[in-house]
Structures are given as C-alpha cells and as structure tokens.
mmCIF file of C-alpha atoms in Angstrom:
data_model
loop_
_atom_site.group_PDB
_atom_site.id
_atom_site.type_symbol
_atom_site.label_atom_id
_atom_site.label_comp_id
_atom_site.label_asym_id
_atom_site.label_seq_id
_atom_site.Cartn_x
_atom_site.Cartn_y
_atom_site.Cartn_z
ATOM 1 C CA UNK K 1 63.372 97.032 257.411
ATOM 2 C CA UNK K 2 62.484 93.401 257.497
ATOM 3 C CA UNK K 3 59.695 94.039 254.994
ATOM 4 C CA UNK K 4 62.129 95.824 252.674
ATOM 5 C CA UNK K 5 64.541 93.033 252.840
ATOM 6 C CA UNK K 6 61.761 90.541 252.028
ATOM 7 C CA UNK K 7 60.708 92.594 249.019
ATOM 8 C CA UNK K 8 64.343 92.661 247.748
ATOM 9 C CA UNK K 9 64.676 88.920 248.160
ATOM 10 C CA UNK K 10 61.543 88.413 246.083
ATOM 11 C CA UNK K 11 62.741 90.877 243.417
ATOM 12 C CA UNK K 12 66.224 89.632 243.065
ATOM 13 C CA UNK K 13 66.681 86.198 241.384
ATOM 14 C CA UNK K 14 68.445 83.612 243.369
ATOM 15 C CA UNK K 15 70.994 81.409 241.406
ATOM 16 C CA UNK K 16 72.302 78.330 242.742
ATOM 17 C CA UNK K 17 74.944 77.834 239.973
ATOM 18 C CA UNK K 18 78.339 79.533 240.031
ATOM 19 C CA UNK K 19 79.082 82.176 237.455
ATOM 20 C CA UNK K 20 82.265 80.454 236.415
ATOM 21 C CA UNK K 21 80.337 77.178 235.666
ATOM 22 C CA UNK K 22 77.948 79.273 233.483
ATOM 23 C CA UNK K 23 80.837 80.731 231.510
ATOM 24 C CA UNK K 24 82.224 77.238 230.910
ATOM 25 C CA UNK K 25 78.987 75.903 229.613
ATOM 26 C CA UNK K 26 78.673 78.614 226.874
ATOM 27 C CA UNK K 27 81.675 77.484 224.841
ATOM 28 C CA UNK K 28 80.651 73.808 225.287
ATOM 29 C CA UNK K 29 77.108 74.699 224.009
ATOM 30 C CA UNK K 30 78.626 76.534 221.041
ATOM 31 C CA UNK K 31 80.784 73.477 220.278
ATOM 32 C CA UNK K 32 77.853 71.090 220.457
ATOM 33 C CA UNK K 33 75.891 73.423 218.142
ATOM 34 C CA UNK K 34 78.754 73.448 215.604
ATOM 35 C CA UNK K 35 78.997 69.598 215.784
ATOM 36 C CA UNK K 36 75.231 69.380 215.205
ATOM 37 C CA UNK K 37 75.581 71.695 212.215
ATOM 38 C CA UNK K 38 78.401 69.444 210.766
ATOM 39 C CA UNK K 39 76.198 66.395 211.274
ATOM 40 C CA UNK K 40 73.235 67.996 209.426
ATOM 41 C CA UNK K 41 75.439 68.990 206.569
ATOM 42 C CA UNK K 42 77.024 65.483 206.375
ATOM 43 C CA UNK K 43 73.484 63.909 206.549
ATOM 44 C CA UNK K 44 72.250 66.330 203.755
ATOM 45 C CA UNK K 45 75.179 65.451 201.413
ATOM 46 C CA UNK K 46 74.677 61.719 202.129
ATOM 47 C CA UNK K 47 71.017 61.943 201.204
ATOM 48 C CA UNK K 48 71.841 63.940 198.086
ATOM 49 C CA UNK K 49 74.454 61.354 196.976
ATOM 50 C CA UNK K 50 72.024 58.592 197.657
ATOM 51 C CA UNK K 51 69.302 60.272 195.709
ATOM 52 C CA UNK K 52 71.773 60.762 192.781
ATOM 53 C CA UNK K 53 72.754 57.144 192.896
ATOM 54 C CA UNK K 54 69.175 55.889 192.926
ATOM 55 C CA UNK K 55 67.942 58.362 190.188
ATOM 56 C CA UNK K 56 71.070 58.354 188.055
ATOM 57 C CA UNK K 57 69.363 57.328 184.883
ATOM 58 C CA UNK K 58 66.653 59.940 185.288
ATOM 59 C CA UNK K 59 69.207 62.629 186.168
ATOM 60 C CA UNK K 60 71.205 61.844 183.078
ATOM 61 C CA UNK K 61 68.124 62.306 180.962
ATOM 62 C CA UNK K 62 67.211 65.521 182.723
ATOM 63 C CA UNK K 63 70.712 66.948 182.240
ATOM 64 C CA UNK K 64 70.806 65.845 178.622
ATOM 65 C CA UNK K 65 67.410 67.568 178.151
ATOM 66 C CA UNK K 66 68.704 70.708 179.739
ATOM 67 C CA UNK K 67 71.740 70.620 177.466
ATOM 68 C CA UNK K 68 69.418 70.390 174.483
ATOM 69 C CA UNK K 69 67.437 73.237 175.818
ATOM 70 C CA UNK K 70 70.569 75.351 176.195
ATOM 71 C CA UNK K 71 71.455 74.632 172.549
ATOM 72 C CA UNK K 72 67.953 75.547 171.266
ATOM 73 C CA UNK K 73 67.907 78.671 173.483
ATOM 74 C CA UNK K 74 71.321 79.804 172.185
ATOM 75 C CA UNK K 75 70.373 79.350 168.587
ATOM 76 C CA UNK K 76 67.131 81.093 169.153
ATOM 77 C CA UNK K 77 68.793 84.104 170.710
ATOM 78 C CA UNK K 78 71.090 84.263 167.603
ATOM 79 C CA UNK K 79 68.063 84.363 165.373
ATOM 80 C CA UNK K 80 66.472 87.073 167.432
ATOM 81 C CA UNK K 81 69.641 89.110 167.320
ATOM 82 C CA UNK K 82 69.378 89.258 163.605
ATOM 83 C CA UNK K 83 65.527 89.207 163.213
ATOM 84 C CA UNK K 84 64.439 91.463 166.182
ATOM 85 C CA UNK K 85 60.690 91.457 165.629
ATOM 86 C CA UNK K 86 60.257 87.684 165.947
ATOM 87 C CA UNK K 87 58.996 86.524 169.406
ATOM 88 C CA UNK K 88 61.142 84.166 171.503
ATOM 89 C CA UNK K 89 58.794 81.059 171.276
ATOM 90 C CA UNK K 90 58.576 81.580 167.497
ATOM 91 C CA UNK K 91 62.399 81.775 167.227
ATOM 92 C CA UNK K 92 62.710 78.408 169.176
ATOM 93 C CA UNK K 93 60.101 76.820 166.885
ATOM 94 C CA UNK K 94 61.889 78.117 163.810
ATOM 95 C CA UNK K 95 65.217 76.776 165.068
ATOM 96 C CA UNK K 96 63.595 73.358 165.787
ATOM 97 C CA UNK K 97 61.992 73.090 162.404
ATOM 98 C CA UNK K 98 65.204 73.968 160.577
ATOM 99 C CA UNK K 99 67.086 71.335 162.593
ATOM 100 C CA UNK K 100 64.425 68.774 161.817
ATOM 101 C CA UNK K 101 64.399 69.540 158.184
ATOM 102 C CA UNK K 102 68.207 69.424 158.001
ATOM 103 C CA UNK K 103 68.225 66.065 159.645
ATOM 104 C CA UNK K 104 65.487 64.773 157.455
ATOM 105 C CA UNK K 105 67.306 66.040 154.353
ATOM 106 C CA UNK K 106 70.481 64.325 155.420
ATOM 107 C CA UNK K 107 68.648 61.094 156.068
ATOM 108 C CA UNK K 108 66.839 61.345 152.719
ATOM 109 C CA UNK K 109 70.000 62.035 150.833
ATOM 110 C CA UNK K 110 72.677 60.096 152.542
ATOM 111 C CA UNK K 111 70.801 58.000 155.020
ATOM 112 C CA UNK K 112 70.775 54.750 152.950
ATOM 113 C CA UNK K 113 74.470 55.072 152.280
ATOM 114 C CA UNK K 114 75.412 55.846 155.861
ATOM 115 C CA UNK K 115 73.065 53.127 157.154
ATOM 116 C CA UNK K 116 74.606 50.578 154.764
ATOM 117 C CA UNK K 117 78.074 51.588 155.717
ATOM 118 C CA UNK K 118 77.316 51.288 159.492
ATOM 119 C CA UNK K 119 75.903 47.831 158.992
ATOM 120 C CA UNK K 120 78.961 46.766 157.090
ATOM 121 C CA UNK K 121 81.183 48.473 159.684
ATOM 122 C CA UNK K 122 79.486 46.449 162.381
ATOM 123 C CA UNK K 123 80.180 43.227 160.491
ATOM 124 C CA UNK K 124 83.681 44.140 159.646
ATOM 125 C CA UNK K 125 84.486 45.073 163.263
ATOM 126 C CA UNK K 126 83.119 41.738 164.614
ATOM 127 C CA UNK K 127 85.067 39.802 162.174
ATOM 128 C CA UNK K 128 88.192 41.728 162.632
ATOM 129 C CA UNK K 129 87.937 41.514 166.395
ATOM 130 C CA UNK K 130 87.715 37.786 166.176
ATOM 131 C CA UNK K 131 90.594 37.438 163.878
ATOM 132 C CA UNK K 132 92.711 39.721 166.180
ATOM 133 C CA UNK K 133 91.702 37.641 169.246
ATOM 134 C CA UNK K 134 92.765 34.383 167.414
ATOM 135 C CA UNK K 135 95.996 36.024 166.456
ATOM 136 C CA UNK K 136 96.723 37.108 170.007
ATOM 137 C CA UNK K 137 95.881 33.733 171.433
ATOM 138 C CA UNK K 138 98.612 32.154 169.494
ATOM 139 C CA UNK K 139 101.451 33.846 171.472
ATOM 140 C CA UNK K 140 102.271 34.131 175.231
ATOM 141 C CA UNK K 141 102.358 37.908 175.100
ATOM 142 C CA UNK K 142 99.073 38.035 173.278
ATOM 143 C CA UNK K 143 97.509 35.680 175.772
ATOM 144 C CA UNK K 144 98.743 38.016 178.592
ATOM 145 C CA UNK K 145 97.116 40.947 176.814
ATOM 146 C CA UNK K 146 93.860 39.094 176.435
ATOM 147 C CA UNK K 147 93.805 38.095 180.129
ATOM 148 C CA UNK K 148 93.994 41.761 181.177
ATOM 149 C CA UNK K 149 91.413 43.029 178.630
ATOM 150 C CA UNK K 150 87.808 43.104 179.684
ATOM 151 C CA UNK K 151 85.371 40.791 178.100
ATOM 152 C CA UNK K 152 83.545 43.729 176.427
ATOM 153 C CA UNK K 153 86.346 44.215 174.117
ATOM 154 C CA UNK K 154 86.975 40.469 173.507
ATOM 155 C CA UNK K 155 89.299 39.902 176.328
ATOM 156 C CA UNK K 156 89.190 37.194 179.091
ATOM 157 C CA UNK K 157 88.974 39.503 182.298
ATOM 158 C CA UNK K 158 85.353 39.306 183.430
ATOM 159 C CA UNK K 159 86.151 41.213 186.749
ATOM 160 C CA UNK K 160 86.690 44.628 185.251
ATOM 161 C CA UNK K 161 84.493 47.292 186.661
ATOM 162 C CA UNK K 162 84.537 50.835 185.489
ATOM 163 C CA UNK K 163 87.225 49.971 182.940
ATOM 164 C CA UNK K 164 84.992 47.354 181.562
ATOM 165 C CA UNK K 165 82.275 49.961 180.901
ATOM 166 C CA UNK K 166 84.821 52.135 179.293
ATOM 167 C CA UNK K 167 86.205 49.391 177.254
ATOM 168 C CA UNK K 168 82.705 48.581 175.999
ATOM 169 C CA UNK K 169 82.667 51.971 174.565
ATOM 170 C CA UNK K 170 85.950 51.493 172.708
ATOM 171 C CA UNK K 171 85.225 48.506 170.640
ATOM 172 C CA UNK K 172 81.555 47.806 171.265
ATOM 173 C CA UNK K 173 80.039 51.348 170.827
ATOM 174 C CA UNK K 174 78.994 50.829 167.252
ATOM 175 C CA UNK K 175 77.571 47.300 167.758
ATOM 176 C CA UNK K 176 75.975 48.238 171.018
ATOM 177 C CA UNK K 177 74.232 51.255 169.640
ATOM 178 C CA UNK K 178 72.987 49.293 166.639
ATOM 179 C CA UNK K 179 71.765 46.425 168.717
ATOM 180 C CA UNK K 180 69.778 48.680 171.078
ATOM 181 C CA UNK K 181 68.644 51.152 168.477
ATOM 182 C CA UNK K 182 64.975 51.356 169.747
ATOM 183 C CA UNK K 183 66.073 52.035 173.312
ATOM 184 C CA UNK K 184 68.436 54.750 172.103
ATOM 185 C CA UNK K 185 65.915 56.300 169.858
ATOM 186 C CA UNK K 186 63.277 56.245 172.651
ATOM 187 C CA UNK K 187 65.697 57.995 175.035
ATOM 188 C CA UNK K 188 66.580 60.532 172.423
ATOM 189 C CA UNK K 189 62.929 61.235 171.692
ATOM 190 C CA UNK K 190 62.369 61.926 175.428
ATOM 191 C CA UNK K 191 65.445 64.190 175.538
ATOM 192 C CA UNK K 192 64.447 66.155 172.398
ATOM 193 C CA UNK K 193 60.758 66.666 173.533
ATOM 194 C CA UNK K 194 61.764 67.662 177.123
ATOM 195 C CA UNK K 195 64.544 69.838 175.808
ATOM 196 C CA UNK K 196 62.048 71.606 173.537
ATOM 197 C CA UNK K 197 59.697 72.257 176.362
ATOM 198 C CA UNK K 198 62.575 73.579 178.526
ATOM 199 C CA UNK K 199 63.648 75.927 175.739
ATOM 200 C CA UNK K 200 60.196 77.287 174.956
ATOM 201 C CA UNK K 201 59.661 78.459 178.628
ATOM 202 C CA UNK K 202 62.955 78.492 180.396
ATOM 203 C CA UNK K 203 61.896 81.042 183.042
ATOM 204 C CA UNK K 204 59.085 78.758 184.381
ATOM 205 C CA UNK K 205 61.485 75.952 185.097
ATOM 206 C CA UNK K 206 64.269 78.209 186.395
ATOM 207 C CA UNK K 207 61.931 80.075 188.802
ATOM 208 C CA UNK K 208 60.463 76.764 189.933
ATOM 209 C CA UNK K 209 63.976 75.490 190.681
ATOM 210 C CA UNK K 210 64.880 78.774 192.498
ATOM 211 C CA UNK K 211 61.852 78.397 194.808
ATOM 212 C CA UNK K 212 63.568 75.444 196.335
ATOM 213 C CA UNK K 213 66.178 77.780 197.866
ATOM 214 C CA UNK K 214 65.643 80.128 200.890
ATOM 215 C CA UNK K 215 64.696 83.667 199.894
ATOM 216 C CA UNK K 216 68.064 85.155 200.875
ATOM 217 C CA UNK K 217 69.934 82.761 198.584
ATOM 218 C CA UNK K 218 67.794 82.919 195.450
ATOM 219 C CA UNK K 219 69.757 85.757 193.912
ATOM 220 C CA UNK K 220 73.129 83.838 194.226
ATOM 221 C CA UNK K 221 71.354 80.700 193.003
ATOM 222 C CA UNK K 222 70.098 82.609 189.914
ATOM 223 C CA UNK K 223 73.625 84.026 189.275
ATOM 224 C CA UNK K 224 75.044 80.510 189.396
ATOM 225 C CA UNK K 225 72.428 79.121 187.148
ATOM 226 C CA UNK K 226 73.008 81.819 184.507
ATOM 227 C CA UNK K 227 76.715 81.254 184.574
ATOM 228 C CA UNK K 228 76.253 77.471 184.143
ATOM 229 C CA UNK K 229 73.922 78.006 181.190
ATOM 230 C CA UNK K 230 76.303 80.406 179.442
ATOM 231 C CA UNK K 231 79.161 78.076 179.959
ATOM 232 C CA UNK K 232 77.160 75.093 178.610
ATOM 233 C CA UNK K 233 76.255 77.080 175.565
ATOM 234 C CA UNK K 234 79.828 78.134 174.852
ATOM 235 C CA UNK K 235 81.094 74.552 175.527
ATOM 236 C CA UNK K 236 78.504 72.996 173.244
ATOM 237 C CA UNK K 237 79.052 75.405 170.389
ATOM 238 C CA UNK K 238 82.810 74.942 170.514
ATOM 239 C CA UNK K 239 82.527 71.121 170.880
ATOM 240 C CA UNK K 240 80.166 70.978 167.814
ATOM 241 C CA UNK K 241 82.681 72.839 165.688
ATOM 242 C CA UNK K 242 85.464 70.650 166.999
ATOM 243 C CA UNK K 243 83.455 67.467 166.147
ATOM 244 C CA UNK K 244 82.667 68.712 162.625
ATOM 245 C CA UNK K 245 86.296 69.383 161.910
ATOM 246 C CA UNK K 246 87.535 66.148 163.296
ATOM 247 C CA UNK K 247 84.863 64.193 161.487
ATOM 248 C CA UNK K 248 85.624 65.856 158.062
ATOM 249 C CA UNK K 249 89.403 65.442 158.426
ATOM 250 C CA UNK K 250 89.079 61.835 159.557
ATOM 251 C CA UNK K 251 86.789 60.917 156.556
ATOM 252 C CA UNK K 252 88.958 62.611 153.959
ATOM 253 C CA UNK K 253 92.040 61.112 155.327
ATOM 254 C CA UNK K 254 90.673 57.605 155.478
ATOM 255 C CA UNK K 255 89.383 57.808 152.007
ATOM 256 C CA UNK K 256 92.868 59.037 150.708
ATOM 257 C CA UNK K 257 94.519 55.977 152.531
ATOM 258 C CA UNK K 258 92.012 53.725 150.915
ATOM 259 C CA UNK K 259 90.275 52.415 153.969
ATOM 260 C CA UNK K 260 86.763 51.158 153.276
ATOM 261 C CA UNK K 261 83.695 52.702 154.954
ATOM 262 C CA UNK K 262 85.523 56.048 155.377
ATOM 263 C CA UNK K 263 82.196 57.965 155.582
ATOM 264 C CA UNK K 264 80.955 55.948 158.520
ATOM 265 C CA UNK K 265 84.322 56.045 160.196
ATOM 266 C CA UNK K 266 84.445 59.769 159.883
ATOM 267 C CA UNK K 267 80.991 60.016 161.447
ATOM 268 C CA UNK K 268 82.126 57.720 164.289
ATOM 269 C CA UNK K 269 85.255 59.874 164.807
ATOM 270 C CA UNK K 270 83.246 63.118 164.916
ATOM 271 C CA UNK K 271 80.631 61.720 167.288
ATOM 272 C CA UNK K 272 83.153 60.172 169.640
ATOM 273 C CA UNK K 273 85.119 63.472 169.732
ATOM 274 C CA UNK K 274 82.150 64.757 171.925
ATOM 275 C CA UNK K 275 84.060 63.064 174.695
ATOM 276 C CA UNK K 276 87.379 64.773 175.076
ATOM 277 C CA UNK K 277 90.584 62.766 175.070
ATOM 278 C CA UNK K 278 89.012 59.340 175.579
ATOM 279 C CA UNK K 279 86.666 59.866 172.643
ATOM 280 C CA UNK K 280 89.650 60.142 170.379
ATOM 281 C CA UNK K 281 90.719 56.644 171.245
ATOM 282 C CA UNK K 282 87.168 55.364 170.814
ATOM 283 C CA UNK K 283 86.863 56.933 167.358
ATOM 284 C CA UNK K 284 90.315 55.607 166.265
ATOM 285 C CA UNK K 285 89.891 51.973 167.343
ATOM 286 C CA UNK K 286 87.372 50.939 164.517
ATOM 287 C CA UNK K 287 89.476 52.666 161.857
ATOM 288 C CA UNK K 288 92.726 50.922 163.014
ATOM 289 C CA UNK K 289 90.853 47.532 163.183
ATOM 290 C CA UNK K 290 89.644 47.941 159.553
ATOM 291 C CA UNK K 291 93.181 49.039 158.610
ATOM 292 C CA UNK K 292 94.551 45.851 160.054
ATOM 293 C CA UNK K 293 92.328 43.896 157.759
ATOM 294 C CA UNK K 294 94.069 45.522 154.811
ATOM 295 C CA UNK K 295 97.564 45.187 156.123
ATOM 296 C CA UNK K 296 100.005 46.429 158.730
ATOM 297 C CA UNK K 297 101.139 49.353 156.633
ATOM 298 C CA UNK K 298 97.572 50.659 156.191
ATOM 299 C CA UNK K 299 96.922 50.287 159.975
ATOM 300 C CA UNK K 300 100.067 52.236 160.646
ATOM 301 C CA UNK K 301 98.935 54.974 158.231
ATOM 302 C CA UNK K 302 95.560 55.144 159.858
ATOM 303 C CA UNK K 303 97.208 55.456 163.397
ATOM 304 C CA UNK K 304 99.484 58.208 162.090
ATOM 305 C CA UNK K 305 96.414 59.977 160.529
ATOM 306 C CA UNK K 306 94.556 60.022 163.785
ATOM 307 C CA UNK K 307 97.611 61.061 165.717
ATOM 308 C CA UNK K 308 98.089 64.094 163.396
ATOM 309 C CA UNK K 309 94.387 64.974 163.473
ATOM 310 C CA UNK K 310 94.411 64.849 167.327
ATOM 311 C CA UNK K 311 97.635 66.856 167.537
ATOM 312 C CA UNK K 312 96.148 69.518 165.276
ATOM 313 C CA UNK K 313 92.797 69.421 167.356
ATOM 314 C CA UNK K 314 94.607 69.568 170.624
ATOM 315 C CA UNK K 315 97.250 72.141 169.927
ATOM 316 C CA UNK K 316 95.632 74.447 167.198
ATOM 317 C CA UNK K 317 91.763 73.906 167.052
ATOM 318 C CA UNK K 318 90.985 73.531 170.683
ATOM 319 C CA UNK K 319 92.988 76.538 171.884
ATOM 320 C CA UNK K 320 91.310 78.716 169.235
ATOM 321 C CA UNK K 321 87.791 77.460 170.316
ATOM 322 C CA UNK K 322 88.573 77.620 174.045
ATOM 323 C CA UNK K 323 89.269 81.380 173.691
ATOM 324 C CA UNK K 324 85.610 81.950 173.086
ATOM 325 C CA UNK K 325 84.204 78.870 174.844
ATOM 326 C CA UNK K 326 85.573 77.369 178.148
ATOM 327 C CA UNK K 327 88.924 76.056 179.275
ATOM 328 C CA UNK K 328 88.915 72.730 181.050
ATOM 329 C CA UNK K 329 92.222 71.337 182.419
ATOM 330 C CA UNK K 330 93.008 67.941 180.815
ATOM 331 C CA UNK K 331 93.471 66.217 184.150
ATOM 332 C CA UNK K 332 90.071 67.446 185.439
ATOM 333 C CA UNK K 333 88.416 66.385 182.118
ATOM 334 C CA UNK K 334 89.797 62.771 182.329
ATOM 335 C CA UNK K 335 89.095 62.401 186.118
ATOM 336 C CA UNK K 336 85.637 63.705 185.629
ATOM 337 C CA UNK K 337 84.974 61.084 182.973
ATOM 338 C CA UNK K 338 86.141 58.441 185.355
ATOM 339 C CA UNK K 339 83.985 59.720 188.303
ATOM 340 C CA UNK K 340 80.782 60.266 186.306
ATOM 341 C CA UNK K 341 81.136 57.109 184.272
ATOM 342 C CA UNK K 342 81.348 55.108 187.665
ATOM 343 C CA UNK K 343 78.307 56.835 188.837
ATOM 344 C CA UNK K 344 76.023 57.087 185.814
ATOM 345 C CA UNK K 345 77.631 54.468 183.388
ATOM 346 C CA UNK K 346 77.938 55.259 179.752
ATOM 347 C CA UNK K 347 75.673 58.315 179.959
ATOM 348 C CA UNK K 348 77.970 59.642 182.643
ATOM 349 C CA UNK K 349 81.025 59.141 180.422
ATOM 350 C CA UNK K 350 79.226 61.060 177.518
ATOM 351 C CA UNK K 351 77.977 63.906 179.711
ATOM 352 C CA UNK K 352 80.942 64.207 182.075
ATOM 353 C CA UNK K 353 82.577 67.161 180.186
ATOM 354 C CA UNK K 354 79.468 69.453 180.020
ATOM 355 C CA UNK K 355 78.575 68.533 183.738
ATOM 356 C CA UNK K 356 82.178 69.453 184.770
ATOM 357 C CA UNK K 357 82.182 72.661 182.635
ATOM 358 C CA UNK K 358 78.964 73.752 184.282
ATOM 359 C CA UNK K 359 80.322 72.983 187.781
ATOM 360 C CA UNK K 360 83.598 74.688 187.136
ATOM 361 C CA UNK K 361 81.667 77.767 185.904
ATOM 362 C CA UNK K 362 79.504 77.807 189.074
ATOM 363 C CA UNK K 363 82.557 77.340 191.238
ATOM 364 C CA UNK K 364 84.456 80.140 189.563
ATOM 365 C CA UNK K 365 81.364 82.475 190.012
ATOM 366 C CA UNK K 366 80.879 81.515 193.644
ATOM 367 C CA UNK K 367 84.504 81.977 194.765
ATOM 368 C CA UNK K 368 86.703 85.073 194.771
ATOM 369 C CA UNK K 369 89.659 85.190 192.389
ATOM 370 C CA UNK K 370 93.211 84.864 193.590
ATOM 371 C CA UNK K 371 95.011 88.144 194.311
ATOM 372 C CA UNK K 372 98.245 86.958 192.677
ATOM 373 C CA UNK K 373 97.597 84.338 190.141
ATOM 374 C CA UNK K 374 101.371 83.937 189.243
ATOM 375 C CA UNK K 375 102.309 83.225 192.816
ATOM 376 C CA UNK K 376 101.630 79.386 192.623
ATOM 377 C CA UNK K 377 103.475 79.229 189.294
ATOM 378 C CA UNK K 378 106.525 80.709 190.884
ATOM 379 C CA UNK K 379 106.224 78.408 193.950
ATOM 380 C CA UNK K 380 106.092 75.328 191.849
ATOM 381 C CA UNK K 381 108.755 76.460 189.463
ATOM 382 C CA UNK K 382 106.677 76.932 186.303
ATOM 383 C CA UNK K 383 107.933 80.469 185.845
ATOM 384 C CA UNK K 384 110.861 82.464 187.286
ATOM 385 C CA UNK K 385 110.638 85.907 188.897
ATOM 386 C CA UNK K 386 112.029 87.768 185.813
ATOM 387 C CA UNK K 387 109.399 85.968 183.573
ATOM 388 C CA UNK K 388 106.587 87.105 185.945
ATOM 389 C CA UNK K 389 107.891 90.731 185.730
ATOM 390 C CA UNK K 390 107.957 90.548 181.947
ATOM 391 C CA UNK K 391 104.376 89.216 181.759
#
C-alpha cells in the first residue's frame, strides 16, 4: 500500500500554485501579448514613415517611373487589342517610338516658337511681378498683403513653410523650371528610362515586390496592386484629356482677348491642370499678371475666361471623365496635396492626386462596401426618406 502511494505521488504532478492564480495570469498574459503586438505595429509604422522621409526624393522618382510605366502599359494593351499578333514587348517599344517621334515632331515644328514664348513669358512675369510689388508697396493695404505673402512670390514673409513651397509654384513655377532645366531634364530622363524598363517586364517587378509579403498575404497584395494599376491608368488617361481641353480652351480664349504669349500660357494652363484645383490657380496667375500689363479690363477678362473654363471643366468635363476614370472627393484631393507637398515638396504636390487615387482604390478593394449607402446621407440631412425611396 505504501509502495502504491509512492508510485502515485511520483506519477501525479505536484503544483504549488493555486488554480485561481493560474486563471488570473492567462488574461494578463493575453493583455501583455496584445500590448506587445501594438508596440510592434507602432514601431513598424514609425520605421516606414522614417524611411519615407529619408528617401522621399527617391520615392517620388520611383512612383513617377511607375506612373510612366502604367501609361506605356495601358497604351501597349490598346495596341495589342487592335493588333493581336504583335508581342507585348514589341507593342511597348512601338508606343515608345511613336511618342518620341510625336515629341520630336512637335519640337521641330513648334519648338522654337514655344521656347521663345517661354523666355519672353519669364521676362514678362519678372517685370510684371516687380511692378505689382512696387504698386502694392505704395498703399497700407498693399503693404499688409505683401507682409503676409511668402518671399517666393515676391512678398515679405520669409517664415512661410508649406505655403511657401506652394506659393513658389504659383508665380515661380515657370522661372524655376527654366532656371533648373538641366536638373529637371536629368530627372525626367531617369523617370522615362526606368518607366520604360518597368513597362517592358512588369511581371518581374511585381513578383519581386510580392515576395516581400508572407505567402498567405501575396494573393491579397496582388489584387491590391492590380486595382491600383487600373486606377492609375484610368486617372492618367482622364487627366490627360482634361489637360488637353483646358490648354486648348485657354490658348484660344487668350488669343481672342489679345493677351500676348497665348500659346505659352495655354501650355502652362494645360500642364498645371495636372494638379487638380490648385493647378487651376497656378495656371491662371501668369495670364492674369500679363493681363494687368495691358490694363485692368484685360486682366478682368482673363480672370473671367479662366473662371468659365474651370467651371466647364469642373461641372461638365470632369464628371464625364470620372464616369470612366476615378472619382476623388475635392476635400480629399486638396488635403492630399497639402500632406504630400509637406512630405515630398514640389514633387509631392504634383504626384499627390495619382498617389491618393491609387490609395483610395486599394482601400476600396480591401474593405467591404456599406450595406446601406444612403443611410449616412439620410442621417446628415443630404436626402430625405421619400427621396431615398424614389432613388
């Protein structure tokens, strides 16, 4: 009997802790594990943001190259849709050659005239900005305006931060680009070459990026990347059409008013329209300044012209384009320009809209749709119950 008890004592584990204490430690361990997970996520997000901040210039070039690759890829797919026997790489090469020939033809035929107008435009803007500053300095109200304007646009406020970088795009965009043409051309060459290589073999780079994710998440990451690429192509195609229409209407309208350098101003208006909302102001400022050199009436006509064009673009052209492209809420577009310009500078201001469009597409793909999309509209008073039933 004693031997049996001895064997049972050896077989049965002896615990010196109470069962109640063990049950209390399990929720505490789960809570500590949850806190450790949150700390890891916060540390990862911090490291990512730090990497973005340190490599912001490189990331801007990489995204611009990817955007160029999306454009070439989309055009190549259109070619293959009509010419089915051509290989994909040959279609990309054909699209690239056609674009280069078109640019070369434009430079050969209209390049000297456009270059001459841009040089004259720079000189006229510098002179008109000086005259306007001298005129504002003669009055108390004008002096107050100058004190609150950043130095980049001829004001006296040297403490402006992100607004200063934005203001430099308003009046100094033309002169800044012309004065640093070699730097801009070098960056454009890198973007074009990298974008061409991305477009020639997109699967290699996409698969290489997907290998950074765990195996169980690669399918979802691929779906999000495809959604972002499709959205970028739709946004770029729609924005290119929008820029073309705005540039043509601006050039024709300015020539009818009699403003000099209408061709260069139309090109500036079209290029600036790549940046939604803020770009409209950036494109209008040089034309209004030249209008002021002719007289107050001409400047008023120019302001009315750009207002009408932007009204048409925002209420007629953009909705028609967005039906086939991508819809971006105005507040989101403006805030994204503020955020990305503060992080990436001028490149962030230029690329804010396509980056935001891609992020919105990925977020829309990654989240489930609302069951009742009209419920929020009813709650905030945008629509009434009877309107929701009719719709």
